[in-house]
C-alpha positions as a printed NumPy array, in Angstrom:
array([[-15.946,   9.258,   4.438],
       [-12.298,   8.882,   3.441],
       [-12.615,  11.823,   1.053],
       [-14.053,  13.997,   3.815],
       [-11.237,  13.011,   6.163],
       [ -8.631,  13.957,   3.569],
       [-10.408,  17.231,   2.772],
       [-10.669,  18.212,   6.436],
       [ -6.995,  17.46 ,   6.969],
       [ -6.058,  19.568,   3.926],
       [ -8.184,  22.486,   5.153],
       [ -6.511,  22.279,   8.527],
       [ -3.089,  22.36 ,   6.864],
       [ -4.143,  25.5  ,   4.972],
       [ -5.357,  27.134,   8.153],
       [ -9.05 ,  26.793,   7.29 ],
       [ -9.992,  23.838,   9.475],
       [-10.469,  23.122,  13.214],
       [ -7.099,  24.184,  14.596],
       [ -5.96 ,  25.754,  17.835],
       [ -6.944,  24.539,  21.278],
       [-10.273,  23.101,  20.143],
       [ -8.625,  20.978,  17.461],
       [ -5.903,  19.864,  19.865],
       [ -8.513,  18.787,  22.433],
       [-10.359,  16.795,  19.791],
       [ -7.153,  14.995,  18.778],
       [ -6.373,  14.349,  22.448],
       [ -9.763,  12.696,  23.024],
       [ -9.332,  10.517,  19.942],
       [ -5.812,   9.514,  21.01 ],
       [ -7.028,   8.612,  24.492],
       [ -9.755,   6.369,  23.068],
       [ -7.137,   4.757,  20.83 ],
       [ -4.887,   3.922,  23.81 ],
       [ -7.864,   2.424,  25.636],
       [ -8.638,   0.216,  22.655],
       [ -5.049,  -1.033,  22.579],
       [ -5.714,  -3.231,  25.598],
       [ -8.918,  -4.603,  24.106],
       [ -7.26 ,  -5.377,  20.797],
       [ -4.487,  -7.295,  22.546],
       [ -7.028,  -9.27 ,  24.56 ],
       [ -8.99 , -10.109,  21.419],
       [ -5.804, -11.348,  19.755],
       [ -5.977,  -9.373,  16.54 ],
       [ -3.309, -11.476,  14.884],
       [ -4.084, -13.429,  11.734],
       [ -2.051, -16.051,   9.904],
       [ -2.183, -15.996,   6.122],
       [ -0.301, -17.006,   3.05 ],
       [ -0.299, -13.668,   1.235],
       [  1.287, -11.632,  -1.492],
       [  2.138,  -8.18 ,  -0.148],
       [  1.187,  -6.003,  -3.094],
       [  1.583,  -2.739,  -1.177],
       [  4.107,  -2.316,   1.596],
       [  5.524,   0.842,   3.122],
       [  8.31 ,  -0.336,   5.431],
       [ 10.555,  -3.39 ,   5.367],
       [ 12.886,  -5.005,   7.901],
       [ 15.049,  -8.106,   7.493],
       [ 16.708,  -9.631,  10.58 ],
       [ 19.109, -12.471,   9.776],
       [ 20.09 , -14.661,  12.716],
       [ 21.744, -18.104,  12.732],
       [ 18.527, -19.798,  13.811],
       [ 16.144, -17.974,  11.448],
       [ 15.553, -14.966,   9.238],
       [ 12.676, -12.68 ,  10.148],
       [ 11.074, -10.375,   7.583],
       [  8.614,  -7.666,   8.592],
       [  6.628,  -5.352,   6.349],
       [  4.086,  -2.658,   7.073],
       [  1.021,  -2.376,   4.867],
       [ -2.047,  -0.151,   5.231],
       [ -3.724,  -2.751,   7.466],
       [ -0.859,  -3.518,   9.891],
       [  2.536,  -5.161,  10.223],
       [  3.163,  -8.561,   8.635],
       [  5.85 , -10.984,   9.812],
       [  7.278, -14.151,   8.296],
       [  9.94 , -16.475,   9.677],
       [  9.848, -19.128,   6.941],
       [ 10.897, -17.204,   3.826],
       [  7.416, -15.954,   3.101],
       [  5.498, -19.227,   3.183],
       [  3.367, -18.025,   6.094],
       [  2.731, -14.422,   7.082],
       [  1.25 , -13.252,  10.383],
       [ -0.606,  -9.935,  10.514],
       [ -0.735,  -7.784,  13.61 ],
       [ -3.465,  -5.16 ,  13.223],
       [ -3.407,  -2.162,  15.542],
       [ -6.512,  -0.772,  17.291],
       [ -8.757,   1.388,  15.162],
       [ -9.096,   5.023,  16.158],
       [-12.841,   5.212,  15.495],
       [-15.621,   2.674,  15.23 ],
       [-16.216,   3.511,  11.58 ],
       [-12.602,   2.99 ,  10.468],
       [-12.048,  -0.013,   8.186],
       [ -8.581,  -0.568,   9.612],
       [ -5.811,   1.187,  11.53 ],
       [ -3.5  ,   2.594,   8.869],
       [  0.24 ,   1.863,   9.091],
       [  3.133,   3.536,   7.338],
       [  6.81 ,   3.699,   8.372],
       [  8.71 ,   0.875,  10.077],
       [ 12.034,   1.253,  11.883],
       [ 14.099,  -0.455,  14.54 ],
       [ 16.436,   0.967,  17.129],
       [ 19.971,   1.116,  15.79 ],
       [ 21.81 ,  -2.008,  16.912],
       [ 18.721,  -3.649,  18.418],
       [ 16.292,  -5.1  ,  15.848],
       [ 13.935,  -6.254,  18.628],
       [ 12.984,  -2.634,  19.413],
       [ 10.503,  -1.693,  16.707],
       [  8.538,   1.402,  15.75 ],
       [  5.539,   1.648,  13.426],
       [  3.93 ,   4.859,  12.21 ],
       [  0.171,   4.644,  12.668],
       [ -2.929,   6.724,  11.956],
       [ -6.617,   6.666,  11.132],
       [ -6.027,   6.922,   7.379],
       [ -3.863,   8.842,   4.92 ],
       [ -3.312,  11.727,   5.357],
       [ -5.502,  11.27 ,   8.403],
       [ -6.558,  13.427,  11.313],
       [ -4.768,  11.684,  14.173],
       [ -1.8  ,   9.347,  14.545],
       [  0.223,   7.228,  16.935],
       [  3.705,   5.826,  17.446],
       [  3.42 ,   2.08 ,  17.996],
       [  6.345,   0.466,  19.847],
       [  7.548,  -3.035,  20.589],
       [ 10.475,  -3.863,  22.854],
       [ 10.321,  -7.636,  22.403],
       [ 10.651,  -8.225,  18.689],
       [  7.013,  -7.609,  17.82 ],
       [  5.462, -10.028,  20.321],
       [  3.684,  -7.191,  22.127],
       [  2.932,  -3.622,  21.091],
       [  2.114,  -0.404,  22.899],
       [  1.161,   3.069,  21.688],
       [  3.532,   5.744,  22.98 ],
       [  2.038,   8.389,  25.226],
       [  2.314,  11.706,  23.407],
       [  1.49 ,  14.945,  25.229],
       [  0.804,  16.574,  21.862],
       [ -1.294,  14.208,  19.71 ],
       [ -0.24 ,  13.904,  16.058],
       [ -2.271,  15.972,  13.601],
       [ -2.146,  13.218,  10.95 ],
       [ -0.673,   9.769,  10.392],
       [  2.808,   9.254,  11.842],
       [  4.688,   8.728,   8.619],
       [  8.396,   7.974,   9.132],
       [ 11.258,   7.478,  11.587],
       [ 14.918,   8.38 ,  11.75 ],
       [ 17.593,   6.418,  13.635],
       [ 21.4  ,   6.459,  13.591],
       [ 24.063,   4.097,  14.978],
       [ 26.023,   7.073,  16.347],
       [ 23.466,   7.246,  19.167],
       [ 20.882,   4.449,  19.216],
       [ 18.88 ,   6.183,  21.95 ],
       [ 17.924,   9.087,  19.685],
       [ 14.855,   8.321,  17.572],
       [ 12.908,  10.911,  15.592],
       [  9.488,  10.602,  14.   ],
       [  7.248,  12.836,  11.928],
       [  3.592,  13.197,  11.187],
       [  2.615,  13.67 ,   7.563],
       [  1.477,  17.233,   8.289],
       [  4.719,  18.555,   9.677],
       [  5.1  ,  17.635,  13.347],
       [  8.403,  16.207,  14.594],
       [  8.765,  14.027,  17.681],
       [ 12.022,  13.179,  19.412],
       [ 13.005,  10.45 ,  21.852],
       [ 16.281,  10.445,  23.768],
       [ 15.763,   7.118,  25.535],
       [ 15.306,   4.648,  22.703],
       [ 11.626,   5.301,  22.148],
       [ 10.368,   4.999,  25.71 ],
       [  9.352,   8.648,  25.988],
       [  8.724,  11.315,  23.37 ],
       [  8.389,  15.067,  23.03 ],
       [  7.176,  17.16 ,  20.128],
       [  9.463,  19.881,  18.817],
       [  8.036,  23.39 ,  18.79 ],
       [  8.893,  23.962,  15.137],
       [  6.354,  22.549,  12.674],
       [  6.625,  22.262,   8.913],
       [  4.33 ,  21.592,   5.985],
       [  4.184,  18.061,   4.6  ],
       [  6.958,  15.665,   5.667],
       [  7.347,  12.261,   4.021],
       [ 10.816,  11.274,   5.242],
       [ 13.042,  12.18 ,   8.165],
       [ 16.606,  11.444,   9.288],
       [ 19.089,  12.755,  11.794],
       [ 22.873,  12.879,  11.589],
       [ 25.499,  13.453,  14.301],
       [ 27.285,  16.805,  14.485]])
């Protein structure tokens, strides 16, 4: 259940849950299944068109161009996009991590500094969750791909940090204290050795 997932994640944070190599292997297996489902979800076309009122959104992006204005928002069930001032919203739902999940939970939304067509969405099985993913798009949200992470997130990927001083540096964090860094605009990632407690926002600044 959702309550059990949250409790297990809290126990793990306190050092009382399945941690160490066994826990890492379990997260790795779940992440691998998630990447496999990404292809199936794309083939099934998990994109829905709705006229909706976004009561709960976590991330927001507005891209104003001469031809149109695009608004994107992340909600627990995915990323919504409108190009007609909110009259019609299109939902892209990411692959679920497990068969029993009601949806694939989404949190933070960011774009590469200076390039709004390179997008990042923080993803996980729930909140706080037991596993997460960094979802990426390099074509303005038309297609999405989960980043390959050697060290699977221990909870939902929660937020991103970008800076115009160096658009190629992107940082991300899991809710339970892991930090990931990309030096090539989000194409590859590595986890930093230092871990923290709970992280709900992250940023980086130039020296």
